Amino acid sequence: GGKVLGGSSVLNWMMYVRGHPADYDSWADEGADGWSYKDVLPYFKKSENYAGFRPVDKEFHGFHGPQPVSCDHDLSEAHQAFLKAGKEVGYDVLDDCNGKSQLGFCPTQFTTKTGERWSTARSFLGPASDRSNLHIKTNAFVTKVLFEGKKAVGVEFLKKNSFKK
């Protein structure tokens, strides 16, 4: 999945779930420098523009980034039943599934704005599409990121069975 502009942000009901901090920490422990949760959290916050009706912990959320994040004002009967079922089997019901704890059931956060879907492509690629140093290719598979020192300067990719830069 996720083989579209915006990756899997286009799929999965536009749910905004970052992942569990322990996953990021385990990647860092295995040698992925810069991928611990404390390392990536500032980037999540920088990219996020939380405008939901439910309060969230400002330590874990951003409010001025390009990616809209919202939540339902009123929970549907089905969503309320989902939360109740989680509680009945012993899980906590969380106010914020992207906050201090991710273990439990919570009201869903979405990448939407004024009721419209907002993929990462719409939030990040759209505003940057006129940049001279950005070339968007579809039906291409990136095989390598090219660096000059620590700066990414391009990619190698496969398109129509041939490699290109």
Short mmCIF file of C-alpha atoms in Angstrom, two decimals:
data_model
loop_
_atom_site.label_atom_id
_atom_site.label_comp_id
_atom_site.label_asym_id
_atom_site.label_seq_id
_atom_site.Cartn_x
_atom_site.Cartn_y
_atom_site.Cartn_z
CA GLY A 1 0.00 0.00 0.00
CA GLY A 2 0.91 3.64 -0.14
CA LYS A 3 2.11 3.68 -3.77
CA VAL A 4 0.58 7.08 -4.46
CA LEU A 5 1.70 10.68 -3.99
CA GLY A 6 1.36 11.21 -0.26
CA GLY A 7 2.01 7.53 0.51
CA SER A 8 -0.25 5.81 2.96
CA SER A 9 -1.55 9.18 4.22
CA VAL A 10 -4.01 8.88 1.33
CA LEU A 11 -5.27 5.57 2.70
CA ASN A 12 -6.42 4.31 6.09
CA TRP A 13 -9.44 6.60 6.49
CA MET A 14 -7.07 9.60 6.77
CA MET A 15 -6.26 8.56 10.36
CA TYR A 16 -3.36 10.40 11.98
CA VAL A 17 -1.38 7.92 14.08
CA ARG A 18 2.36 8.49 14.41
CA GLY A 19 3.32 5.16 15.92
CA HIS A 20 4.49 4.07 19.32
CA PRO A 21 7.54 5.82 20.82
CA ALA A 22 9.11 2.45 21.69
CA ASP A 23 9.24 1.58 17.97
CA TYR A 24 11.27 4.70 17.20
CA ASP A 25 13.52 4.06 20.21
CA SER A 26 14.14 0.47 19.10
CA TRP A 27 15.19 1.69 15.63
CA ALA A 28 17.67 4.08 17.27
CA ASP A 29 18.92 1.28 19.53
CA GLU A 30 19.54 -0.83 16.42
CA GLY A 31 21.70 1.89 14.85
CA ALA A 32 19.27 4.29 13.13
CA ASP A 33 20.84 7.47 14.50
CA GLY A 34 18.38 10.34 14.77
CA TRP A 35 15.30 8.07 14.82
CA SER A 36 14.58 7.89 18.56
CA TYR A 37 11.20 9.25 19.59
CA LYS A 38 12.80 12.30 21.23
CA ASP A 39 14.63 12.93 17.94
CA VAL A 40 11.57 12.70 15.66
CA LEU A 41 8.97 14.34 17.94
CA PRO A 42 10.12 17.90 17.06
CA TYR A 43 9.54 17.10 13.36
CA PHE A 44 6.06 15.74 14.04
CA LYS A 45 5.26 18.91 15.97
CA LYS A 46 6.78 21.16 13.29
CA SER A 47 4.72 19.51 10.55
CA GLU A 48 1.41 19.38 12.46
CA ASN A 49 -1.35 21.98 12.58
CA TYR A 50 -3.68 20.56 15.22
CA ALA A 51 -7.09 22.18 15.07
CA GLY A 52 -9.22 19.52 16.74
CA PHE A 53 -12.11 20.08 19.09
CA ARG A 54 -10.60 17.85 21.79
CA PRO A 55 -7.80 19.17 24.00
CA VAL A 56 -4.33 17.68 23.49
CA ASP A 57 -1.05 17.94 25.35
CA LYS A 58 1.02 20.72 23.75
CA GLU A 59 4.20 18.81 24.63
CA PHE A 60 3.27 16.32 21.86
CA HIS A 61 1.49 18.46 19.25
CA GLY A 62 2.19 21.34 16.89
CA PHE A 63 -0.25 24.05 15.90
CA HIS A 64 1.36 25.95 13.00
CA GLY A 65 2.65 23.33 10.55
CA PRO A 66 1.41 22.53 7.04
CA GLN A 67 -0.32 19.19 7.90
CA PRO A 68 -3.86 19.72 9.22
CA VAL A 69 -4.87 17.37 12.04
CA SER A 70 -8.38 17.36 13.45
CA CYS A 71 -10.86 15.15 15.27
CA ASP A 72 -14.61 14.69 15.29
CA HIS A 73 -16.57 17.15 17.40
CA ASP A 74 -19.16 14.54 18.28
CA LEU A 75 -18.39 10.84 18.37
CA SER A 76 -20.73 8.61 16.38
CA GLU A 77 -22.58 5.79 18.13
CA ALA A 78 -20.20 3.32 16.46
CA HIS A 79 -17.14 5.22 17.73
CA GLN A 80 -18.60 5.40 21.23
CA ALA A 81 -19.24 1.64 21.12
CA PHE A 82 -15.63 1.09 19.98
CA LEU A 83 -14.28 3.05 22.96
CA LYS A 84 -16.66 1.28 25.35
CA ALA A 85 -15.59 -2.14 24.03
CA GLY A 86 -11.94 -1.28 24.58
CA LYS A 87 -12.65 -0.25 28.15
CA GLU A 88 -14.68 -3.42 28.77
CA VAL A 89 -11.71 -5.62 27.86
CA GLY A 90 -9.37 -3.69 30.15
CA TYR A 91 -7.79 -0.96 28.02
CA ASP A 92 -7.64 2.70 28.95
CA VAL A 93 -9.67 5.19 26.94
CA LEU A 94 -7.22 7.95 26.01
CA ASP A 95 -8.01 11.56 25.20
CA ASP A 96 -5.13 11.73 22.73
CA CYS A 97 -3.72 8.77 20.78
CA ASN A 98 -0.66 10.82 19.74
CA GLY A 99 0.07 12.09 23.25
CA LYS A 100 1.97 10.74 26.23
CA SER A 101 0.63 7.18 25.87
CA GLN A 102 -0.55 5.22 22.84
CA LEU A 103 -1.66 2.11 24.71
CA GLY A 104 -5.44 2.19 24.71
CA PHE A 105 -8.44 3.25 22.68
CA CYS A 106 -9.04 6.88 21.74
CA PRO A 107 -11.11 9.25 19.63
CA THR A 108 -9.56 9.26 16.18
CA GLN A 109 -7.44 12.10 14.85
CA PHE A 110 -7.58 12.72 11.09
CA THR A 111 -5.54 14.52 8.44
CA THR A 112 -8.50 16.64 7.36
CA LYS A 113 -9.32 20.32 7.18
CA THR A 114 -12.84 21.76 7.05
CA GLY A 115 -14.14 18.28 6.24
CA GLU A 116 -11.74 17.72 3.31
CA ARG A 117 -9.03 15.07 3.02
CA TRP A 118 -5.47 16.42 3.33
CA SER A 119 -2.77 13.93 2.36
CA THR A 120 0.89 14.69 2.96
CA ALA A 121 1.17 15.33 -0.79
CA ARG A 122 -1.42 18.08 -0.52
CA SER A 123 0.19 19.54 2.61
CA PHE A 124 3.87 19.35 1.63
CA LEU A 125 4.27 18.70 -2.11
CA GLY A 126 1.48 21.00 -3.27
CA PRO A 127 2.95 24.18 -1.78
CA ALA A 128 6.48 23.21 -2.94
CA SER A 129 5.58 22.02 -6.46
CA ASP A 130 6.87 25.20 -8.15
CA ARG A 131 10.36 24.90 -6.63
CA SER A 132 13.12 24.52 -9.20
CA ASN A 133 14.89 21.86 -7.12
CA LEU A 134 11.84 19.59 -6.84
CA HIS A 135 10.92 17.16 -9.61
CA ILE A 136 7.89 14.99 -8.96
CA LYS A 137 7.86 11.65 -10.78
CA THR A 138 4.99 9.19 -10.71
CA ASN A 139 5.22 5.47 -11.46
CA ALA A 140 8.81 5.52 -10.20
CA PHE A 141 10.49 3.50 -7.45
CA VAL A 142 13.34 5.18 -5.54
CA THR A 143 16.28 2.81 -5.07
CA LYS A 144 18.83 5.16 -3.49
CA VAL A 145 19.09 8.64 -1.96
CA LEU A 146 22.17 10.52 -3.24
CA PHE A 147 24.18 12.58 -0.76
CA GLU A 148 26.89 15.23 -0.86
CA GLY A 149 28.23 14.95 2.67
CA LYS A 150 25.14 14.93 4.87
CA LYS A 151 22.96 16.79 2.36
CA ALA A 152 20.53 14.82 0.16
CA VAL A 153 20.94 16.11 -3.39
CA GLY A 154 18.94 13.62 -5.46
CA VAL A 155 17.72 10.09 -5.91
CA GLU A 156 18.26 7.13 -8.16
CA PHE A 157 15.01 5.57 -9.26
CA LEU A 158 13.56 2.88 -11.45
CA LYS A 159 10.99 3.87 -14.05
CA LYS A 160 9.78 1.67 -16.91
CA ASN A 161 12.48 -0.93 -16.14
CA SER A 162 15.42 1.50 -16.39
CA PHE A 163 17.41 3.34 -13.74
CA LYS A 164 17.49 7.13 -13.78
CA LYS A 165 18.88 9.97 -11.61
#
